[in-house]
Coordinates of C-alpha atoms and ligand atoms in Angstrom, one line a residue:
M49 CA 30.6 -34.2 -16.0
E50 CA 34.2 -35.0 -15.5
L51 CA 33.8 -35.7 -11.8
K52 CA 33.5 -39.3 -10.7
P53 CA 30.2 -40.1 -9.0
P54 CA 31.6 -40.5 -5.4
L55 CA 33.6 -37.3 -5.6
F56 CA 30.6 -35.6 -7.2
I57 CA 28.4 -36.5 -4.3
L58 CA 31.0 -35.3 -1.8
I59 CA 31.1 -31.9 -3.4
L60 CA 27.3 -31.6 -3.8
L61 CA 26.3 -32.7 -0.3
P62 CA 27.7 -29.6 1.5
L63 CA 26.3 -27.4 -1.2
L64 CA 22.9 -28.9 -0.8
L65 CA 23.1 -28.5 2.9
T66 CA 24.1 -24.8 2.7
Y67 CA 21.3 -24.2 0.3
T68 CA 18.6 -25.9 2.3
T69 CA 19.6 -23.9 5.4
S70 CA 19.9 -20.6 3.7
S71 CA 17.0 -20.9 1.2
S72 CA 14.5 -19.4 3.6
S73 CA 16.3 -16.1 3.4
L74 CA 16.7 -16.2 -0.3
T75 CA 13.3 -17.1 -1.5
P76 CA 10.2 -15.0 -1.0
L77 CA 7.9 -15.9 1.8
S78 CA 5.2 -17.2 -0.4
L79 CA 7.4 -20.0 -1.6
Q80 CA 7.8 -21.7 1.7
H81 CA 4.3 -23.2 1.5
I82 CA 4.5 -24.3 -2.1
S83 CA 7.6 -26.5 -1.6
P84 CA 6.6 -29.3 0.7
T85 CA 9.0 -31.4 -1.3
K86 CA 12.0 -29.4 0.0
S87 CA 14.1 -32.1 1.6
P88 CA 11.9 -33.3 4.5
S89 CA 14.8 -35.7 5.3
P90 CA 16.8 -35.1 8.5
S91 CA 19.5 -32.6 7.7
K92 CA 22.4 -34.9 8.3
S93 CA 21.5 -37.6 5.8
P94 CA 19.8 -36.4 2.6
T95 CA 19.3 -39.3 0.4
P96 CA 22.1 -39.7 -2.2
T97 CA 19.6 -40.0 -5.0
S98 CA 18.1 -36.6 -4.5
A99 CA 21.5 -35.1 -4.5
Q100 CA 22.3 -36.7 -7.9
S101 CA 19.3 -35.4 -9.8
T102 CA 19.8 -32.2 -11.5
L103 CA 17.7 -29.8 -13.5
D104 CA 15.7 -31.1 -16.5
P105 CA 17.9 -30.4 -19.6
K106 CA 15.1 -28.6 -21.4
Q107 CA 14.7 -26.2 -18.5
L108 CA 18.5 -25.8 -18.4
T109 CA 18.4 -24.7 -22.0
A110 CA 15.5 -22.4 -21.4
L111 CA 17.4 -20.7 -18.5
Q112 CA 20.5 -20.3 -20.8
S113 CA 18.2 -18.6 -23.4
L114 CA 17.4 -16.1 -20.7
N115 CA 21.1 -15.4 -20.1
I116 CA 21.1 -17.0 -16.8
P117 CA 24.5 -18.6 -16.1
T118 CA 24.1 -22.3 -15.6
L119 CA 27.7 -23.3 -14.8
K120 CA 26.6 -23.9 -11.3
D121 CA 23.5 -26.2 -10.9
P122 CA 20.6 -23.7 -10.5
C123 CA 18.8 -26.2 -8.2
T124 CA 21.6 -26.5 -5.7
Q125 CA 23.3 -23.2 -6.2
P126 CA 20.7 -20.6 -7.1
S127 CA 22.0 -17.2 -7.9
F128 CA 20.9 -14.4 -5.6
H129 CA 19.8 -12.1 -8.5
N130 CA 18.0 -14.6 -10.6
A131 CA 16.8 -17.0 -7.9
T132 CA 15.6 -20.5 -8.7
L133 CA 14.0 -23.1 -6.7
C134 CA 13.4 -26.7 -7.8
D135 CA 11.4 -29.7 -6.8
T136 CA 13.1 -33.0 -5.9
A137 CA 11.8 -35.1 -8.8
K138 CA 13.8 -37.9 -10.3
P139 CA 15.7 -38.4 -12.6
F140 CA 15.5 -34.7 -13.3
R141 CA 14.4 -31.8 -11.0
H142 CA 12.0 -29.1 -12.3
L143 CA 11.8 -25.5 -11.6
L144 CA 9.2 -24.3 -9.2
S145 CA 10.3 -20.7 -8.9
L146 CA 12.2 -18.3 -11.0
R147 CA 13.0 -14.6 -10.3
L148 CA 14.6 -12.5 -13.0
T149 CA 16.1 -9.2 -11.9
N150 CA 17.8 -6.4 -13.7
C151 CA 17.6 -7.9 -17.2
S152 CA 19.4 -6.4 -20.1
D153 CA 17.3 -4.5 -22.6
D154 CA 17.9 -6.9 -25.5
L155 CA 16.7 -10.0 -23.6
E156 CA 13.7 -11.7 -25.3
L157 CA 11.2 -14.1 -23.8
S158 CA 10.5 -16.9 -26.2
T159 CA 7.4 -19.0 -26.2
T160 CA 9.6 -22.1 -26.5
A161 CA 11.5 -21.2 -23.4
L162 CA 8.3 -20.5 -21.5
K163 CA 6.8 -23.8 -22.7
S164 CA 9.7 -25.7 -21.1
L165 CA 9.3 -23.6 -18.0
S166 CA 5.7 -24.4 -17.4
T167 CA 6.3 -26.3 -14.2
L168 CA 6.8 -22.9 -12.6
Q169 CA 4.5 -22.0 -9.7
D170 CA 6.2 -18.7 -9.0
L171 CA 7.5 -16.3 -11.6
Q172 CA 8.9 -12.9 -10.8
F173 CA 10.1 -10.1 -13.1
I174 CA 11.9 -7.2 -11.3
N175 CA 13.4 -4.4 -13.4
C176 CA 13.1 -6.5 -16.6
P177 CA 11.9 -4.1 -19.3
I178 CA 11.3 -6.9 -21.8
S179 CA 8.4 -7.3 -24.2
P180 CA 5.6 -9.5 -22.8
V181 CA 4.6 -12.6 -24.8
H182 CA 1.7 -14.9 -24.7
F183 CA 2.1 -17.4 -21.8
P184 CA 1.4 -21.1 -22.7
S185 CA -1.7 -22.3 -20.9
D186 CA 0.2 -24.9 -18.9
L187 CA 2.2 -22.1 -17.4
T188 CA -0.7 -19.8 -16.6
S189 CA -2.6 -22.6 -14.9
N190 CA 0.4 -23.6 -12.8
L191 CA 1.4 -20.2 -11.5
H192 CA 0.4 -19.5 -7.9
T193 CA 2.3 -16.3 -7.6
F194 CA 3.2 -13.8 -10.3
T195 CA 5.2 -10.6 -9.7
C196 CA 6.0 -7.9 -12.3
I197 CA 7.7 -4.8 -10.9
N198 CA 8.9 -2.2 -13.4
S199 CA 9.0 -5.0 -16.0
L200 CA 7.4 -6.3 -19.2
K201 CA 6.9 -2.7 -20.6
R202 CA 3.1 -2.7 -20.6
L203 CA 0.4 -5.3 -19.8
T204 CA -3.3 -5.7 -20.6
G205 CA -6.1 -6.7 -18.3
V206 CA -6.9 -9.7 -20.5
W207 CA -3.2 -10.9 -20.3
L208 CA -3.2 -10.7 -16.5
G209 CA -6.7 -12.2 -16.3
R210 CA -5.5 -15.5 -17.7
L211 CA -3.5 -16.2 -14.5
G212 CA -6.6 -18.0 -13.2
N213 CA -4.9 -19.9 -10.4
V214 CA -2.8 -17.2 -8.7
T215 CA -3.1 -16.6 -5.0
D216 CA -0.6 -13.7 -4.9
L217 CA -0.4 -11.1 -7.7
V218 CA 2.0 -8.1 -7.6
V219 CA 2.0 -5.7 -10.6
A220 CA 3.7 -2.4 -9.9
N221 CA 5.3 0.5 -11.9
V222 CA 4.1 -0.9 -15.3
F223 CA 1.3 0.5 -17.5
V224 CA -1.8 -1.8 -17.4
N225 CA -4.4 -1.2 -20.0
A226 CA -7.8 -2.6 -18.8
S227 CA -11.3 -1.3 -18.5
G228 CA -11.1 -2.0 -14.8
P229 CA -9.6 -4.1 -12.0
F230 CA -12.5 -6.7 -12.4
V231 CA -11.2 -7.7 -15.9
I232 CA -8.0 -8.7 -14.2
L233 CA -9.3 -10.2 -11.0
G234 CA -12.7 -11.5 -11.9
N235 CA -11.5 -15.1 -12.7
M236 CA -8.9 -15.4 -9.9
K237 CA -10.9 -17.6 -7.6
K238 CA -8.0 -18.3 -5.3
L239 CA -6.7 -14.8 -4.9
R240 CA -5.5 -14.0 -1.4
S241 CA -3.3 -11.0 -2.0
V242 CA -3.3 -8.4 -4.8
T243 CA -1.1 -5.4 -5.5
I244 CA -1.7 -3.4 -8.6
S245 CA 0.1 -0.2 -7.9
R246 CA 1.3 2.7 -9.9
T247 CA 0.0 1.2 -13.2
N248 CA -2.4 4.0 -14.3
L249 CA -5.2 1.4 -14.2
T250 CA -8.6 2.9 -14.9
G251 CA -12.2 1.8 -14.1
H252 CA -14.3 1.3 -11.0
F253 CA -13.5 -0.3 -7.7
P254 CA -14.9 -3.9 -8.0
K255 CA -18.2 -4.8 -6.4
K256 CA -17.3 -8.5 -6.0
W257 CA -14.2 -9.9 -4.3
N258 CA -13.1 -13.3 -3.3
L259 CA -14.2 -13.5 0.3
N260 CA -10.9 -15.0 1.4
I261 CA -8.9 -12.0 0.3
I262 CA -6.4 -10.7 2.8
H263 CA -4.5 -7.9 1.1
I264 CA -5.6 -5.3 -1.5
D265 CA -3.3 -2.6 -2.7
L266 CA -4.6 -0.7 -5.7
S267 CA -2.8 2.5 -4.8
G268 CA -1.5 5.0 -7.4
N269 CA -4.0 4.3 -10.2
R270 CA -7.0 6.1 -11.7
I271 CA -9.8 4.1 -10.1
K272 CA -13.0 6.0 -9.8
G273 CA -16.5 5.7 -8.3
N274 CA -17.7 4.6 -4.9
V275 CA -16.4 2.0 -2.5
H276 CA -19.4 -0.3 -2.4
T277 CA -21.0 -1.5 0.9
S278 CA -20.5 -5.1 -0.4
F279 CA -16.8 -4.8 0.1
T280 CA -17.3 -4.7 3.9
L281 CA -18.2 -8.4 3.7
L282 CA -14.4 -9.2 3.4
E283 CA -14.0 -10.3 7.0
N284 CA -10.5 -11.6 6.3
L285 CA -9.2 -8.4 4.8
E286 CA -6.1 -7.2 6.8
F287 CA -4.6 -4.6 4.4
L288 CA -6.4 -2.1 2.1
N289 CA -4.5 0.6 0.3
L290 CA -6.6 2.7 -2.2
S291 CA -4.5 5.8 -1.9
S292 CA -3.9 8.1 -4.9
N293 CA -6.9 7.2 -7.0
A294 CA -10.0 9.1 -8.1
L295 CA -12.5 7.5 -5.7
S296 CA -15.5 9.5 -4.6
G297 CA -18.5 8.9 -2.3
E298 CA -18.5 8.0 1.4
I299 CA -17.0 5.2 3.5
P300 CA -19.8 2.6 3.9
Y301 CA -21.4 2.8 7.3
T302 CA -20.7 -1.0 7.7
F303 CA -17.0 -0.3 7.5
G304 CA -16.6 -1.6 11.1
D305 CA -17.5 -5.1 9.8
L306 CA -14.0 -5.5 8.5
L307 CA -12.9 -7.1 11.7
S308 CA -9.5 -8.3 10.5
L309 CA -8.4 -5.0 9.1
K310 CA -5.0 -3.7 10.3
N311 CA -3.9 -1.1 7.8
V312 CA -6.1 1.1 5.7
S313 CA -5.5 4.1 3.4
F314 CA -8.0 6.1 1.4
A315 CA -5.5 9.0 1.2
S316 CA -5.5 11.4 -1.8
N317 CA -8.9 10.6 -3.3
S318 CA -12.1 12.7 -3.6
M319 CA -14.1 11.0 -0.9
S320 CA -16.5 12.8 1.4
G321 CA -19.0 12.4 4.2
A322 CA -18.3 11.6 7.8
I323 CA -16.0 8.9 9.3
P324 CA -18.4 6.1 10.3
D325 CA -18.5 5.6 14.1
T326 CA -18.1 1.9 13.4
V327 CA -14.5 2.3 12.6
S328 CA -13.6 2.1 16.2
E329 CA -15.1 -1.4 16.4
I330 CA -12.2 -2.8 14.4
P331 CA -10.1 -4.2 17.2
G332 CA -6.7 -4.6 15.4
L333 CA -6.6 -1.4 13.4
V334 CA -3.1 0.1 13.6
H335 CA -3.0 2.4 10.6
L336 CA -5.7 4.7 9.4
D337 CA -5.0 7.2 6.6
L338 CA -7.8 9.4 5.3
S339 CA -5.7 12.4 4.4
S340 CA -6.3 14.7 1.4
N341 CA -9.9 14.0 0.7
Q342 CA -13.1 16.0 1.4
F343 CA -14.2 14.1 4.5
N344 CA -16.4 16.3 6.8
G345 CA -18.4 16.3 10.0
T346 CA -16.9 15.9 13.4
I347 CA -14.2 13.3 14.2
P348 CA -15.8 10.4 16.2
K349 CA -14.6 10.5 19.8
S350 CA -14.8 6.7 19.9
I351 CA -11.5 6.6 17.9
S352 CA -9.7 7.5 21.1
G353 CA -10.7 4.2 22.5
M354 CA -8.8 2.2 19.8
K355 CA -6.0 0.6 21.7
N356 CA -3.9 -0.7 18.8
L357 CA -4.0 2.5 16.7
R358 CA -0.5 3.8 15.9
Y359 CA -0.9 5.9 12.8
L360 CA -3.8 8.4 12.3
N361 CA -3.7 10.8 9.4
L362 CA -6.8 13.0 8.9
E363 CA -5.0 16.1 7.5
N364 CA -6.2 18.1 4.5
N365 CA -10.0 17.4 4.8
N366 CA -13.1 19.4 5.8
F367 CA -13.6 18.1 9.4
N368 CA -15.1 20.6 11.8
G369 CA -15.8 21.0 15.5
V370 CA -13.6 20.2 18.5
M371 CA -10.8 17.7 17.9
P372 CA -11.8 14.9 20.4
F373 CA -8.3 13.6 21.4
N374 CA -6.3 14.3 24.5
V375 CA -2.5 14.4 24.8
S376 CA -2.1 10.9 26.2
F377 CA -3.9 9.5 23.1
I378 CA -1.8 11.6 20.8
K379 CA 1.5 10.6 22.5
R380 CA 0.6 6.9 22.1
L381 CA 0.6 7.3 18.3
S382 CA 3.8 7.3 16.2
V383 CA 2.1 9.5 13.6
F384 CA -0.8 11.9 14.3
K385 CA -1.9 14.5 11.7
V386 CA -5.0 16.7 11.7
G387 CA -3.7 19.9 10.0
E388 CA -5.3 21.7 7.1
N389 CA -8.8 21.3 8.3
S390 CA -9.8 24.9 8.5
N391 CA -13.0 24.4 10.6
L392 CA -11.4 22.0 13.1
C393 CA -10.1 23.3 16.4
Y394 CA -8.6 22.0 19.7
N395 CA -9.8 22.7 23.2
H396 CA -7.0 24.8 24.7
S397 CA -8.0 24.0 28.2
K398 CA -7.2 20.4 27.5
I399 CA -4.3 20.6 25.1
S400 CA -1.4 23.1 25.4
S401 CA -0.6 25.1 22.4
K402 CA 2.9 23.7 22.6
V403 CA 1.5 20.5 20.9
K404 CA 1.8 21.5 17.3
L405 CA -1.3 20.3 15.6
G406 CA -1.6 22.7 12.7
I407 CA -5.2 23.7 13.7
A408 CA -6.5 26.7 15.7
P409 CA -7.7 26.6 19.3
C410 CA -11.5 26.7 19.8
D411 CA -13.5 29.5 21.1
K412 CA -16.2 28.7 23.7
Y413 CA -18.6 27.6 20.9
G414 CA -16.2 25.1 19.5
L415 CA -15.2 27.2 16.5
P416 CA -11.7 28.0 15.5
V417 CA -10.6 31.4 16.9
S418 CA -8.3 32.0 14.0
L419 CA -6.8 30.2 11.1
P420 CA -3.6 28.2 11.6
P421 CA -0.4 30.2 11.0
A422 CA 0.2 28.8 7.5
K423 CA -2.9 30.5 6.3
E424 CA -2.6 33.9 8.0
S425 CA -3.0 35.8 4.8
G426 CA -6.6 34.5 4.6
F427 CA -7.4 36.0 7.9
D428 CA -9.3 39.0 6.6
D429 CA -11.8 36.7 4.9
N430 CA -12.5 34.9 8.2
G431 CA -15.2 37.2 9.6
G432 CA -17.2 37.1 6.4
S433 CA -16.9 33.8 4.6
N434 CA -16.3 31.5 7.5
E435 CA -20.0 31.8 8.4
D436 CA -21.1 30.1 5.2
E437 CA -18.9 27.1 5.9
T438 CA -20.1 26.5 9.4
T439 CA -23.8 27.2 9.3
D440 CA -24.6 23.5 9.2
D441 CA -23.8 22.6 12.8
D442 CA -25.8 23.2 15.9
S443 CA -23.8 26.3 16.9
S444 CA -25.8 28.3 14.4
T445 CA -28.3 29.2 17.1
H446 CA -25.6 30.9 19.1
K447 CA -24.1 32.5 16.1
D448 CA -26.9 34.9 15.2
S449 CA -26.7 36.7 18.5
N450 CA -23.0 36.2 19.5
K451 CA -20.8 35.3 16.6
H452 CA -20.2 38.8 15.3
G453 CA -19.1 40.0 18.8
P454 CA -16.1 37.8 19.3
S455 CA -14.9 37.7 15.7
K456 CA -15.0 41.5 15.4
I457 CA -13.0 41.9 18.6
V458 CA -10.5 39.3 17.4
L459 CA -10.2 41.0 14.1
G460 CA -9.7 44.4 15.7
V461 CA -7.0 43.1 18.1
A462 CA -5.2 41.4 15.3
I463 CA -5.2 44.4 13.1
G464 CA -4.0 46.5 16.0
L465 CA -1.2 44.1 16.9
S466 CA 0.0 43.8 13.4
S467 CA 0.1 47.6 12.9
I468 CA 2.1 48.0 16.1
V469 CA 4.6 45.3 14.9
F470 CA 4.8 46.9 11.6
V471 CA 5.5 50.3 13.1
I472 CA 8.2 48.9 15.3
V473 CA 9.9 47.0 12.4
F474 CA 9.7 50.2 10.3
L475 CA 11.3 52.3 13.1
V476 CA 14.1 49.8 13.6
L477 CA 14.8 49.6 9.9
L478 CA 14.7 53.4 9.6
S479 CA 17.1 53.9 12.5
K480 CA 19.6 51.4 11.0
W481 CA 19.3 52.9 7.6
C482 CA 19.9 56.4 9.0
K483 CA 23.2 55.4 10.7
Ligands
NAG549 C1 19.4 -4.1 -9.6 O1 20.0 -2.9 -10.0 C2 19.8 -1.8 -9.1 C3 20.3 -0.5 -9.7 O2 21.3 -0.7 -10.6 C4 20.5 -2.2 -7.8 O3 20.4 -1.2 -6.8 C5 20.0 -3.5 -7.3 O4 20.7 -4.0 -6.1 C6 20.0 -4.6 -8.3 N1 19.2 -5.7 -7.8 C7 19.6 -7.0 -7.9 C8 18.8 -8.0 -7.2 O5 20.6 -7.3 -8.5
NAG550 C1 19.9 -12.3 -14.4 O1 19.0 -12.5 -15.5 C2 19.1 -11.5 -16.5 C3 18.0 -11.8 -17.5 O2 17.8 -13.1 -17.7 C4 20.5 -11.4 -17.1 O3 20.5 -10.4 -18.0 C5 21.4 -11.1 -15.9 O4 22.8 -11.2 -16.5 C6 21.3 -12.2 -14.9 N1 22.2 -11.8 -13.7 C7 22.9 -12.6 -13.1 C8 23.8 -12.0 -12.0 O5 23.0 -13.8 -13.3
NAG551 C1 -6.2 -24.2 -12.2 O1 -5.5 -25.5 -12.0 C2 -6.2 -26.6 -12.3 C3 -5.4 -27.8 -11.9 O2 -4.7 -27.6 -10.8 C4 -6.6 -26.7 -13.7 O3 -7.4 -27.8 -14.0 C5 -7.3 -25.4 -14.1 O4 -7.6 -25.4 -15.5 C6 -6.5 -24.2 -13.7 N1 -7.3 -23.0 -13.9 C7 -6.9 -22.0 -14.8 C8 -7.9 -20.9 -14.9 O5 -5.9 -22.0 -15.3
NAG552 C1 1.0 7.1 -15.6 O1 0.6 8.4 -16.2 C2 1.5 9.4 -15.8 C3 0.9 10.7 -16.3 O2 0.4 10.6 -17.6 C4 2.9 9.1 -16.4 O3 3.8 10.2 -16.1 C5 3.4 7.8 -15.9 O4 4.6 7.5 -16.4 C6 2.3 6.7 -16.1 N1 2.8 5.5 -15.4 C7 2.9 4.3 -16.0 C8 3.3 3.2 -15.2 O5 2.6 4.2 -17.2
NAG553 C1 -6.0 0.1 -24.5 O1 -6.5 -0.9 -25.2 C2 -7.6 -0.5 -26.1 C3 -8.2 -1.8 -26.7 O2 -7.4 -2.8 -26.7 C4 -7.0 0.4 -27.1 O3 -8.0 0.8 -28.0 C5 -6.4 1.6 -26.4 O4 -5.8 2.4 -27.4 C6 -5.4 1.2 -25.4 N1 -5.0 2.4 -24.6 C7 -3.8 2.7 -24.4 C8 -3.6 4.0 -23.6 O5 -2.8 2.1 -24.9
NAG554 C1 -0.2 3.0 0.2 O1 0.5 3.1 -1.0 C2 1.2 4.3 -1.1 C3 1.8 4.5 -2.5 O2 1.8 3.3 -3.2 C4 2.3 4.4 0.0 O3 3.0 5.6 -0.1 C5 1.6 4.2 1.3 O4 2.6 4.1 2.3 C6 0.8 3.0 1.4 N1 0.0 3.0 2.6 C7 -0.1 1.9 3.4 C8 -1.1 2.0 4.5 O5 0.5 0.9 3.2
NAG555 C1 -20.5 16.3 4.2 O1 -20.4 15.8 2.9 C2 -21.6 15.2 2.4 C3 -21.3 14.6 1.1 O2 -20.5 15.5 0.3 C4 -22.7 16.2 2.4 O3 -23.9 15.6 1.9 C5 -23.0 16.7 3.8 O4 -23.9 17.7 3.8 C6 -21.7 17.3 4.4 N1 -21.9 17.5 5.8 C7 -21.5 18.6 6.4 C8 -21.7 18.7 7.9 O5 -20.8 19.5 5.8
NAG556 C1 0.8 -1.1 9.0 O1 0.9 0.1 9.8 C2 1.9 0.1 10.7 C3 1.8 1.4 11.5 O2 1.9 2.5 10.7 C4 3.3 0.0 10.1 O3 4.3 -0.1 11.0 C5 3.3 -1.3 9.3 O4 4.5 -1.4 8.5 C6 2.1 -1.3 8.3 N1 2.0 -2.6 7.7 C7 2.1 -2.8 6.4 C8 1.9 -4.2 5.9 O5 2.2 -1.9 5.6
NAG557 C1 -7.6 10.5 27.4 O1 -8.7 9.9 26.7 C2 -8.8 8.5 26.9 C3 -9.9 8.0 26.0 O2 -10.9 8.8 25.9 C4 -9.1 8.4 28.4 O3 -9.3 7.0 28.7 C5 -8.0 8.9 29.2 O4 -8.3 8.8 30.6 C6 -7.8 10.4 28.9 N1 -6.6 10.8 29.5 C7 -6.5 12.0 30.2 C8 -5.2 12.3 30.8 O5 -7.4 12.8 30.2
NAG558 C1 -13.0 22.5 26.8 O1 -12.8 21.7 27.9 C2 -13.4 22.3 29.1 C3 -12.9 21.5 30.3 O2 -13.1 20.1 30.1 C4 -14.9 22.3 29.0 O3 -15.5 22.8 30.1 C5 -15.2 23.1 27.7 O4 -16.6 23.1 27.5 C6 -14.5 22.6 26.5 N1 -14.7 23.5 25.4 C7 -15.2 23.2 24.2 C8 -15.4 24.2 23.2 O5 -15.5 22.0 24.0

């Protein structure tokens, strides 16, 4: 250092001040609670000693080996792309957090560098397609949060499972080879939030979870099997995304026990059965996505009493009967989808056909009078095959005596109308052609 100490302090003080005021916007949310050491002193007079201490030389070398420029002190002037956060130890500060983004392909993680960096509590790789290496056990036991997005090429369940003290785990867009999520999560006793998304992870949905867990996102994998009843014991769970997997079976009847739940998606799986009535007992539920499964039965009317609901997607399932919602309920939502449920219909004396729902109006027995426009070509099958699909419900008593009447009339009218339209179009074309 060529600067004389007093001058040095004069330059560093404002830098430290700007850092401490702006750090909250630079560092991830999860860091704020792991850095109680972050200058508790009143902002006008940080102690001169803390300003003097710089990063541990071993850690400085490790950062340099990762191609992170260290001309500026990474503790006082962290870069935006490769963010760093340090403790305030003396005589040298130590790294608590490191985020590597957009690494070059030729970068290599060395075990030596990682050994020196084992004070890290938070480590993030974002767009760093480097080869994973064995993490020293000091590092794995210190890490509270670990993020790997589109990085480290491929991971194994055993490798991830060593991170036994993490509270927050994010792994996305990277192949994970494991026999199931439990191999990864089974030993993480402090886990509060997990995202393992778009990793092609296979195996079953775990039966056992840490009861304190708040956030589960296993979307975009190949997880199969049932969602077990035991999972409804997670009374702190706020967020559950299991979309785009291969789950089957029904939603447990005790689903309504998940009293903290706010957002949930089972979209794009192979789940079936009815929506449990208990779903409407979840007071804060805002987002419910059950689209693209084989859910069936009638839609519980109690859902219309859910005051906080803003997003409801039930499209592309096998729901049947009269859609129970009125216009004021639908208008309160920002997203409402019920289309592609061929046995579901709406009561046209309650809802105008101007509200585009993608389902047919009901006849007086609560059956769809025709298929929605998108499927008009299947209309001819309606009279015959529709019967098989709807025999299960209580309208079957009416059906023997009455069903053939209405549907034959409808069929006749439709054929008549389409012939007339056809003739008109034909005549118009003919007259144009003849000119
Ligand atoms: C990483 O690179 C992408 C694409 O080149 C760019 O959009 C993004 O802003 C970069 N991120 C950071 C933190 O530098
Ligand atoms: C961030 O770190 C990566 C890998 O360590 C390096 O390749 C890149 O140059 C760094 N970017 C900046 C802006 O420091
Ligand atoms: C978790 O941290 C404690 C100390 O804080 C350590 O004793 C323990 O070995 C760590 N657990 C794992 C699985 O690394
Ligand atoms: C998952 O598998 C699909 C299809 O085999 C493939 O296209 C995709 O790249 C894989 N994703 C990962 C993260 O490996
Ligand atoms: C996953 O790991 C197992 C055992 O380590 C190995 O046999 C298998 O080939 C790996 N699968 C893939 C797709 O890499
Ligand atoms: C669930 O994850 C998928 C894909 O990862 C995403 O498109 C969807 O918005 C997520 N749903 C919720 C409720 O966050
Ligand atoms: C709904 O699906 C379940 C499970 O696939 C099935 O047992 C049940 O009979 C179906 N109910 C109706 C009304 O179709
Ligand atoms: C939860 O759902 C609401 C409504 O769709 C949405 O605005 C919000 O961003 C979601 N929250 C999370 C964490 O995805
Ligand atoms: C719509 O349904 C809700 C819930 O069932 C009910 O409270 C409300 O009065 C209904 N509104 C109209 C206009 O029928
Ligand atoms: C439609 O609503 C009207 C008026 O509330 C009611 O009389 C009729 O039974 C309903 N039709 C069906 C099929 O539910």
